[in-house]
Amino acid sequence: MSIRKRCLAALAAGLMLAFAAVPAARAQAVAYPTKPIRLIVPFGPGSVTDQLARIVATGLAERLGQSVVVENKAGAGGNIGAGYVAESAPDGYTLLMGAASTNAINPSLYSNLKFDPMKDFVPVANVASVTNVLVVNPQVKARSVAALIEELKTNNYSYASGGAGGSQHLSAELFKSMSKTDMVHIPYKGGSEPLPDLMSNRVQVMFCNLPVCLPHIQAGKLVALGVTSTKRSPLLPNVPTIAEAGLPGYSVDGWFALFAPAKVPAEIVARLHDETAKLLATPATMDQIRRQGAEPNAGSQQEFARFVQAEHDKWAKVIKDANIRLE
């Protein structure tokens, strides 16, 4: 056989092997998952993130035909659990139930992160959002957002949060920046810790997680002036959004979502997104999520990726303007 013929034969054999590998790769992707999946929650048991993760894990296990095991790895504002997933094998068997804090806020907030939340993860699917609600002690005269803004120009009010750098803190800092007002920040060690001082008027204002403050609003111990989301909450249908009540353009949503380590095969990411989206569309799952005070989210994987980037850029500016840094 001539050299030319031998070369052509070798080329043909190589092409046949390459084409044969394509169905095998596709079959491997379709077969996913073939073993249990770990869903890492970067906060403690009982947190909103944890509760939503367990709802998603149960539903996905049924849809995927494999166990989805929730593991809590709390600490450092969610950075310990998120960092663990970022360093995990990109095979689709270790996922993160992330949040606005871990995947959009912390990159600008912490100066010593050992991973990059924007580069080391691929957004899989948005799961749910929870609004904060602007509440005041009943002794504060203001009964609207616009009235509170006016009062803040002449009164030295303080506002509480569940900790520096959290959604409550940053909700207030965005409010201060957009309304050109000022309040003194009093951080506590958890989302519900400030409530006794808030209800006794030791602090006057708080951007509170809605499920936490709802019973006290209903009991008349706190006054709700507005919700931070872009739409009114079905839990407080008569309370306007902050944007419509006196501060146009203001919006803050605490959101929770599935992320995978970067470089997970696109076919696996697409499968996880599609199954999660179908799960979130079921009435039973929607009801479970809403009973947590959250609202199910929908949308394509591409829309969610753009949303995460926009959230990162938004909070980077707020954190820089407020000069907030954590170690």
Short mmCIF file of N, CA, C and O in Angstrom, two decimals, residues 149-263:
data_model
loop_
_atom_site.label_atom_id
_atom_site.label_comp_id
_atom_site.label_asym_id
_atom_site.label_seq_id
_atom_site.Cartn_x
_atom_site.Cartn_y
_atom_site.Cartn_z
N ILE A 149 -38.52 59.04 55.31
CA ILE A 149 -37.40 59.75 54.70
C ILE A 149 -37.35 61.19 55.23
O ILE A 149 -36.27 61.71 55.56
N GLU A 150 -38.49 61.83 55.35
CA GLU A 150 -38.54 63.19 55.90
C GLU A 150 -38.10 63.21 57.36
O GLU A 150 -37.37 64.09 57.78
N GLU A 151 -38.56 62.25 58.14
CA GLU A 151 -38.18 62.20 59.56
C GLU A 151 -36.69 61.98 59.74
O GLU A 151 -36.09 62.51 60.68
N LEU A 152 -36.10 61.18 58.86
CA LEU A 152 -34.67 60.88 58.99
C LEU A 152 -33.81 62.12 58.77
O LEU A 152 -32.64 62.14 59.19
N LYS A 153 -34.36 63.14 58.15
CA LYS A 153 -33.60 64.36 57.92
C LYS A 153 -33.43 65.20 59.18
O LYS A 153 -32.55 66.05 59.27
N THR A 154 -34.28 64.92 60.18
CA THR A 154 -34.24 65.71 61.41
C THR A 154 -34.14 64.86 62.67
O THR A 154 -34.06 65.40 63.78
N ASN A 155 -34.16 63.53 62.55
CA ASN A 155 -34.11 62.65 63.71
C ASN A 155 -32.91 61.71 63.62
O ASN A 155 -32.54 61.25 62.54
N ASN A 156 -32.31 61.43 64.75
CA ASN A 156 -31.17 60.52 64.82
C ASN A 156 -31.65 59.11 65.13
O ASN A 156 -31.56 58.65 66.27
N TYR A 157 -32.17 58.43 64.13
CA TYR A 157 -32.66 57.08 64.33
C TYR A 157 -31.52 56.08 64.14
O TYR A 157 -30.53 56.34 63.45
N SER A 158 -31.69 54.91 64.74
CA SER A 158 -30.76 53.81 64.52
C SER A 158 -31.52 52.66 63.87
O SER A 158 -32.73 52.53 64.05
N TYR A 159 -30.81 51.84 63.12
CA TYR A 159 -31.45 50.69 62.51
C TYR A 159 -30.69 49.43 62.89
O TYR A 159 -29.47 49.43 63.06
N ALA A 160 -31.44 48.33 63.05
CA ALA A 160 -30.87 47.05 63.46
C ALA A 160 -30.70 46.14 62.25
O ALA A 160 -31.40 46.28 61.25
N SER A 161 -29.78 45.19 62.37
CA SER A 161 -29.65 44.14 61.36
C SER A 161 -29.18 42.87 62.05
O SER A 161 -28.72 42.90 63.19
N GLY A 162 -29.29 41.76 61.34
CA GLY A 162 -28.83 40.49 61.87
C GLY A 162 -27.35 40.27 61.74
O GLY A 162 -26.86 39.18 62.02
N GLY A 163 -26.60 41.28 61.32
CA GLY A 163 -25.16 41.17 61.20
C GLY A 163 -24.62 41.98 60.04
O GLY A 163 -25.30 42.19 59.04
N ALA A 164 -23.40 42.45 60.18
CA ALA A 164 -22.78 43.26 59.13
C ALA A 164 -22.62 42.45 57.85
O ALA A 164 -22.19 41.30 57.86
N GLY A 165 -23.01 43.05 56.75
CA GLY A 165 -22.84 42.43 55.44
C GLY A 165 -23.99 41.57 54.98
O GLY A 165 -23.99 41.12 53.83
N GLY A 166 -24.98 41.34 55.84
CA GLY A 166 -26.13 40.55 55.45
C GLY A 166 -27.14 41.36 54.65
O GLY A 166 -27.00 42.57 54.47
N SER A 167 -28.21 40.69 54.20
CA SER A 167 -29.20 41.38 53.36
C SER A 167 -29.92 42.49 54.11
O SER A 167 -30.27 43.52 53.52
N GLN A 168 -30.13 42.32 55.42
CA GLN A 168 -30.78 43.37 56.20
C GLN A 168 -29.91 44.63 56.24
O GLN A 168 -30.40 45.75 56.04
N HIS A 169 -28.62 44.43 56.50
CA HIS A 169 -27.68 45.55 56.55
C HIS A 169 -27.60 46.26 55.20
O HIS A 169 -27.73 47.49 55.10
N LEU A 170 -27.43 45.48 54.13
CA LEU A 170 -27.25 46.09 52.82
C LEU A 170 -28.55 46.69 52.28
O LEU A 170 -28.52 47.67 51.53
N SER A 171 -29.70 46.13 52.69
CA SER A 171 -30.98 46.74 52.31
C SER A 171 -31.05 48.16 52.86
O SER A 171 -31.51 49.10 52.18
N ALA A 172 -30.62 48.32 54.10
CA ALA A 172 -30.64 49.64 54.73
C ALA A 172 -29.62 50.58 54.11
O ALA A 172 -29.89 51.77 53.91
N GLU A 173 -28.43 50.06 53.78
CA GLU A 173 -27.41 50.91 53.18
C GLU A 173 -27.84 51.40 51.80
O GLU A 173 -27.58 52.55 51.42
N LEU A 174 -28.50 50.54 51.03
CA LEU A 174 -29.02 50.97 49.73
C LEU A 174 -30.09 52.03 49.93
O LEU A 174 -30.15 53.03 49.19
N PHE A 175 -30.95 51.83 50.92
CA PHE A 175 -31.99 52.81 51.24
C PHE A 175 -31.37 54.15 51.60
O PHE A 175 -31.80 55.21 51.10
N LYS A 176 -30.37 54.15 52.45
CA LYS A 176 -29.70 55.39 52.85
C LYS A 176 -29.09 56.09 51.65
O LYS A 176 -29.20 57.31 51.49
N SER A 177 -28.42 55.31 50.79
CA SER A 177 -27.76 55.89 49.63
C SER A 177 -28.76 56.53 48.67
O SER A 177 -28.56 57.66 48.20
N MET A 178 -29.86 55.81 48.39
CA MET A 178 -30.83 56.32 47.42
C MET A 178 -31.67 57.46 47.97
O MET A 178 -32.10 58.35 47.23
N SER A 179 -31.93 57.46 49.29
CA SER A 179 -32.77 58.51 49.88
C SER A 179 -31.95 59.67 50.41
O SER A 179 -32.52 60.68 50.88
N LYS A 180 -30.61 59.53 50.38
CA LYS A 180 -29.71 60.57 50.89
C LYS A 180 -30.02 60.91 52.35
O LYS A 180 -30.13 62.08 52.74
N THR A 181 -30.19 59.86 53.14
CA THR A 181 -30.45 60.01 54.57
C THR A 181 -29.39 59.23 55.34
O THR A 181 -28.53 58.59 54.74
N ASP A 182 -29.48 59.29 56.66
CA ASP A 182 -28.50 58.58 57.46
C ASP A 182 -29.17 57.96 58.68
O ASP A 182 -30.14 58.50 59.22
N MET A 183 -28.68 56.80 59.09
CA MET A 183 -29.08 56.14 60.32
C MET A 183 -27.86 55.43 60.88
O MET A 183 -26.95 55.08 60.14
N VAL A 184 -27.84 55.21 62.18
CA VAL A 184 -26.74 54.50 62.81
C VAL A 184 -27.02 53.00 62.77
O VAL A 184 -28.09 52.55 63.16
N HIS A 185 -26.05 52.23 62.31
CA HIS A 185 -26.22 50.77 62.19
C HIS A 185 -25.89 50.09 63.51
O HIS A 185 -24.81 50.27 64.08
N ILE A 186 -26.83 49.25 63.99
CA ILE A 186 -26.63 48.45 65.20
C ILE A 186 -26.72 46.98 64.78
O ILE A 186 -27.81 46.44 64.61
N PRO A 187 -25.57 46.31 64.57
CA PRO A 187 -25.61 44.90 64.15
C PRO A 187 -25.82 43.96 65.33
O PRO A 187 -25.29 44.18 66.42
N TYR A 188 -26.57 42.88 65.09
CA TYR A 188 -26.79 41.83 66.08
C TYR A 188 -26.23 40.52 65.52
O TYR A 188 -25.64 40.51 64.44
N LYS A 189 -26.43 39.43 66.23
CA LYS A 189 -25.84 38.15 65.84
C LYS A 189 -26.85 37.19 65.22
O LYS A 189 -26.70 35.99 65.33
N GLY A 190 -27.87 37.70 64.58
CA GLY A 190 -28.86 36.84 63.94
C GLY A 190 -30.07 37.65 63.53
O GLY A 190 -30.33 38.75 64.08
N GLY A 191 -30.83 37.11 62.56
CA GLY A 191 -31.94 37.86 61.99
C GLY A 191 -33.05 38.22 62.95
O GLY A 191 -33.74 39.22 62.79
N SER A 192 -33.26 37.38 63.99
CA SER A 192 -34.34 37.66 64.95
C SER A 192 -33.84 38.29 66.24
O SER A 192 -34.64 38.73 67.07
N GLU A 193 -32.52 38.36 66.44
CA GLU A 193 -31.96 38.88 67.68
C GLU A 193 -32.35 40.33 67.97
O GLU A 193 -32.52 40.71 69.13
N PRO A 194 -32.49 41.20 66.96
CA PRO A 194 -32.81 42.60 67.26
C PRO A 194 -34.25 42.85 67.71
O PRO A 194 -34.56 43.94 68.19
N LEU A 195 -35.14 41.88 67.54
CA LEU A 195 -36.57 42.16 67.72
C LEU A 195 -36.94 42.70 69.10
O LEU A 195 -37.73 43.64 69.19
N PRO A 196 -36.42 42.16 70.20
CA PRO A 196 -36.77 42.74 71.50
C PRO A 196 -36.41 44.22 71.61
O PRO A 196 -37.20 45.03 72.11
N ASP A 197 -35.22 44.59 71.12
CA ASP A 197 -34.81 45.99 71.18
C ASP A 197 -35.62 46.85 70.21
O ASP A 197 -35.91 48.02 70.49
N LEU A 198 -35.99 46.28 69.08
CA LEU A 198 -36.81 47.02 68.12
C LEU A 198 -38.19 47.29 68.69
O LEU A 198 -38.73 48.40 68.57
N MET A 199 -38.76 46.30 69.32
CA MET A 199 -40.12 46.45 69.86
C MET A 199 -40.16 47.29 71.13
O MET A 199 -41.21 47.82 71.50
N SER A 200 -39.00 47.45 71.78
CA SER A 200 -38.94 48.33 72.96
C SER A 200 -38.39 49.71 72.62
O SER A 200 -38.16 50.53 73.51
N ASN A 201 -38.16 49.97 71.33
CA ASN A 201 -37.73 51.27 70.81
C ASN A 201 -36.29 51.62 71.17
O ASN A 201 -35.90 52.79 71.13
N ARG A 202 -35.47 50.63 71.52
CA ARG A 202 -34.04 50.90 71.68
C ARG A 202 -33.40 51.16 70.32
O ARG A 202 -32.42 51.90 70.23
N VAL A 203 -33.91 50.50 69.30
CA VAL A 203 -33.62 50.86 67.91
C VAL A 203 -34.96 51.11 67.24
O VAL A 203 -35.99 50.55 67.65
N GLN A 204 -34.97 51.95 66.24
CA GLN A 204 -36.24 52.40 65.68
C GLN A 204 -36.63 51.75 64.35
O GLN A 204 -37.81 51.67 64.02
N VAL A 205 -35.64 51.29 63.60
CA VAL A 205 -35.90 50.86 62.21
C VAL A 205 -35.20 49.53 61.96
O VAL A 205 -34.15 49.24 62.53
N MET A 206 -35.80 48.73 61.08
CA MET A 206 -35.14 47.49 60.66
C MET A 206 -35.68 47.05 59.30
O MET A 206 -36.86 47.22 59.01
N PHE A 207 -34.78 46.54 58.48
CA PHE A 207 -35.17 45.86 57.25
C PHE A 207 -35.16 44.37 57.59
O PHE A 207 -34.13 43.72 57.54
N CYS A 208 -36.32 43.87 57.94
CA CYS A 208 -36.45 42.56 58.56
C CYS A 208 -36.86 41.51 57.54
O CYS A 208 -37.66 41.79 56.63
N ASN A 209 -36.34 40.30 57.69
CA ASN A 209 -36.81 39.19 56.88
C ASN A 209 -38.30 38.99 57.14
O ASN A 209 -38.72 38.84 58.28
N LEU A 210 -39.10 38.99 56.10
CA LEU A 210 -40.55 39.02 56.26
C LEU A 210 -41.10 37.88 57.12
O LEU A 210 -41.91 38.14 58.02
N PRO A 211 -40.69 36.63 56.90
CA PRO A 211 -41.25 35.56 57.75
C PRO A 211 -40.95 35.77 59.24
O PRO A 211 -41.74 35.37 60.09
N VAL A 212 -39.81 36.40 59.54
CA VAL A 212 -39.42 36.61 60.94
C VAL A 212 -40.29 37.67 61.60
O VAL A 212 -40.73 37.53 62.75
N CYS A 213 -40.57 38.75 60.88
CA CYS A 213 -41.28 39.88 61.47
C CYS A 213 -42.80 39.83 61.29
O CYS A 213 -43.52 40.57 61.96
N LEU A 214 -43.27 38.97 60.41
CA LEU A 214 -44.70 38.94 60.09
C LEU A 214 -45.59 38.80 61.32
O LEU A 214 -46.57 39.56 61.46
N PRO A 215 -45.33 37.88 62.26
CA PRO A 215 -46.22 37.76 63.42
C PRO A 215 -46.28 39.04 64.26
O PRO A 215 -47.34 39.38 64.80
N HIS A 216 -45.17 39.76 64.34
CA HIS A 216 -45.13 40.98 65.15
C HIS A 216 -45.83 42.14 64.43
O HIS A 216 -46.39 43.03 65.07
N ILE A 217 -45.79 42.12 63.10
CA ILE A 217 -46.55 43.10 62.33
C ILE A 217 -48.04 42.87 62.52
O ILE A 217 -48.82 43.80 62.76
N GLN A 218 -48.43 41.61 62.41
CA GLN A 218 -49.84 41.26 62.57
C GLN A 218 -50.35 41.55 63.97
O GLN A 218 -51.54 41.88 64.16
N ALA A 219 -49.47 41.48 64.97
CA ALA A 219 -49.86 41.76 66.36
C ALA A 219 -49.82 43.25 66.70
O ALA A 219 -50.19 43.63 67.81
N GLY A 220 -49.39 44.08 65.75
CA GLY A 220 -49.34 45.52 65.99
C GLY A 220 -48.12 45.99 66.77
O GLY A 220 -48.04 47.15 67.16
N LYS A 221 -47.14 45.09 66.96
CA LYS A 221 -45.95 45.46 67.72
C LYS A 221 -44.90 46.15 66.84
O LYS A 221 -43.97 46.77 67.34
N LEU A 222 -45.03 45.98 65.52
CA LEU A 222 -44.18 46.65 64.55
C LEU A 222 -45.06 47.20 63.43
O LEU A 222 -46.13 46.63 63.14
N VAL A 223 -44.62 48.27 62.80
CA VAL A 223 -45.36 48.88 61.71
C VAL A 223 -44.60 48.67 60.41
O VAL A 223 -43.42 49.05 60.29
N ALA A 224 -45.24 48.04 59.44
CA ALA A 224 -44.62 47.79 58.13
C ALA A 224 -44.87 48.97 57.21
O ALA A 224 -46.01 49.37 56.99
N LEU A 225 -43.78 49.53 56.67
CA LEU A 225 -43.91 50.67 55.76
C LEU A 225 -43.76 50.27 54.29
O LEU A 225 -44.32 50.93 53.42
N GLY A 226 -43.01 49.22 54.02
CA GLY A 226 -42.82 48.81 52.62
C GLY A 226 -42.00 47.55 52.54
O GLY A 226 -41.20 47.25 53.43
N VAL A 227 -42.19 46.79 51.47
CA VAL A 227 -41.38 45.60 51.21
C VAL A 227 -40.30 45.95 50.20
O VAL A 227 -40.46 46.83 49.37
N THR A 228 -39.18 45.24 50.31
CA THR A 228 -38.02 45.60 49.49
C THR A 228 -38.09 45.05 48.07
O THR A 228 -37.32 45.47 47.21
N SER A 229 -38.98 44.11 47.81
CA SER A 229 -39.07 43.46 46.50
C SER A 229 -39.71 44.38 45.46
O SER A 229 -40.25 45.44 45.80
N THR A 230 -39.67 43.95 44.21
CA THR A 230 -40.25 44.74 43.13
C THR A 230 -41.77 44.60 43.07
O THR A 230 -42.44 45.41 42.44
N LYS A 231 -42.29 43.54 43.69
CA LYS A 231 -43.74 43.32 43.73
C LYS A 231 -44.19 43.19 45.18
O LYS A 231 -43.43 42.78 46.05
N ARG A 232 -45.44 43.51 45.44
CA ARG A 232 -45.99 43.35 46.78
C ARG A 232 -45.99 41.88 47.17
O ARG A 232 -46.14 40.99 46.33
N SER A 233 -45.84 41.64 48.46
CA SER A 233 -45.85 40.27 48.95
C SER A 233 -47.28 39.81 49.18
O SER A 233 -48.09 40.54 49.76
N PRO A 234 -47.61 38.58 48.77
CA PRO A 234 -48.95 38.06 49.06
C PRO A 234 -49.21 37.90 50.55
O PRO A 234 -50.36 37.81 50.97
N LEU A 235 -48.14 37.89 51.36
CA LEU A 235 -48.31 37.80 52.81
C LEU A 235 -48.71 39.14 53.42
O LEU A 235 -49.28 39.19 54.51
N LEU A 236 -48.39 40.23 52.71
CA LEU A 236 -48.76 41.59 53.15
C LEU A 236 -49.28 42.38 51.95
O LEU A 236 -48.66 43.34 51.51
N PRO A 237 -50.42 41.98 51.42
CA PRO A 237 -50.89 42.59 50.16
C PRO A 237 -51.20 44.08 50.26
O PRO A 237 -51.19 44.77 49.23
N ASN A 238 -51.46 44.59 51.45
CA ASN A 238 -51.78 46.00 51.61
C ASN A 238 -50.56 46.88 51.88
O ASN A 238 -50.69 48.10 52.01
N VAL A 239 -49.39 46.26 51.98
CA VAL A 239 -48.16 47.02 52.21
C VAL A 239 -47.47 47.23 50.87
O VAL A 239 -47.16 46.27 50.16
N PRO A 240 -47.21 48.48 50.49
CA PRO A 240 -46.62 48.75 49.17
C PRO A 240 -45.15 48.37 49.12
O PRO A 240 -44.50 48.12 50.16
N THR A 241 -44.62 48.32 47.92
CA THR A 241 -43.17 48.19 47.78
C THR A 241 -42.54 49.53 48.16
O THR A 241 -43.19 50.58 48.08
N ILE A 242 -41.30 49.49 48.56
CA ILE A 242 -40.60 50.73 48.90
C ILE A 242 -40.51 51.63 47.68
O ILE A 242 -40.63 52.86 47.77
N ALA A 243 -40.35 51.02 46.50
CA ALA A 243 -40.26 51.80 45.27
C ALA A 243 -41.54 52.60 45.01
O ALA A 243 -41.49 53.77 44.63
N GLU A 244 -42.69 51.98 45.20
CA GLU A 244 -43.94 52.67 44.93
C GLU A 244 -44.35 53.59 46.08
O GLU A 244 -45.20 54.46 45.91
N ALA A 245 -43.73 53.41 47.25
CA ALA A 245 -44.15 54.17 48.43
C ALA A 245 -43.27 55.38 48.72
O ALA A 245 -43.48 56.05 49.74
N GLY A 246 -42.32 55.68 47.85
CA GLY A 246 -41.55 56.88 48.10
C GLY A 246 -40.12 56.86 47.66
O GLY A 246 -39.42 57.87 47.77
N LEU A 247 -39.62 55.72 47.15
CA LEU A 247 -38.23 55.65 46.72
C LEU A 247 -38.15 54.88 45.39
O LEU A 247 -37.77 53.70 45.35
N PRO A 248 -38.50 55.52 44.30
CA PRO A 248 -38.53 54.85 42.99
C PRO A 248 -37.19 54.22 42.64
O PRO A 248 -36.13 54.81 42.87
N GLY A 249 -37.25 53.00 42.08
CA GLY A 249 -36.04 52.31 41.66
C GLY A 249 -35.43 51.41 42.71
O GLY A 249 -34.53 50.62 42.41
N TYR A 250 -35.91 51.51 43.94
CA TYR A 250 -35.36 50.68 45.01
C TYR A 250 -35.88 49.25 44.88
O TYR A 250 -37.08 49.03 44.70
N SER A 251 -34.99 48.27 45.00
CA SER A 251 -35.42 46.87 45.02
C SER A 251 -34.33 46.00 45.62
O SER A 251 -33.15 46.17 45.30
N VAL A 252 -34.73 45.11 46.49
CA VAL A 252 -33.82 44.12 47.07
C VAL A 252 -34.59 42.81 47.23
O VAL A 252 -35.65 42.79 47.84
N ASP A 253 -34.06 41.76 46.67
CA ASP A 253 -34.63 40.43 46.86
C ASP A 253 -33.56 39.53 47.45
O ASP A 253 -32.45 39.44 46.90
N GLY A 254 -33.88 38.87 48.55
CA GLY A 254 -33.00 37.82 49.02
C GLY A 254 -33.32 36.57 48.23
O GLY A 254 -34.45 36.09 48.27
N TRP A 255 -32.37 36.04 47.48
CA TRP A 255 -32.66 34.91 46.61
C TRP A 255 -31.77 33.71 46.94
O TRP A 255 -30.70 33.85 47.53
N PHE A 256 -32.25 32.54 46.53
CA PHE A 256 -31.60 31.28 46.84
C PHE A 256 -31.61 30.43 45.57
O PHE A 256 -32.63 30.37 44.89
N ALA A 257 -30.49 29.78 45.27
CA ALA A 257 -30.38 29.14 43.97
C ALA A 257 -29.36 28.02 43.97
O ALA A 257 -28.50 27.93 44.86
N LEU A 258 -29.46 27.17 42.96
CA LEU A 258 -28.52 26.06 42.79
C LEU A 258 -27.33 26.51 41.93
O LEU A 258 -27.50 27.14 40.88
N PHE A 259 -26.13 26.14 42.40
CA PHE A 259 -24.91 26.39 41.66
C PHE A 259 -24.10 25.09 41.61
O PHE A 259 -24.20 24.25 42.51
N ALA A 260 -23.30 24.97 40.57
CA ALA A 260 -22.39 23.83 40.44
C ALA A 260 -20.97 24.38 40.27
O ALA A 260 -20.79 25.53 39.86
N PRO A 261 -19.96 23.58 40.58
CA PRO A 261 -18.59 24.03 40.31
C PRO A 261 -18.41 24.34 38.83
O PRO A 261 -19.01 23.71 37.97
N ALA A 262 -17.56 25.31 38.56
CA ALA A 262 -17.26 25.63 37.16
C ALA A 262 -16.70 24.38 36.46
O ALA A 262 -16.11 23.51 37.09
N LYS A 263 -16.93 24.30 35.20
CA LYS A 263 -16.46 23.21 34.32
C LYS A 263 -17.29 21.93 34.44
O LYS A 263 -16.92 20.90 33.85
#
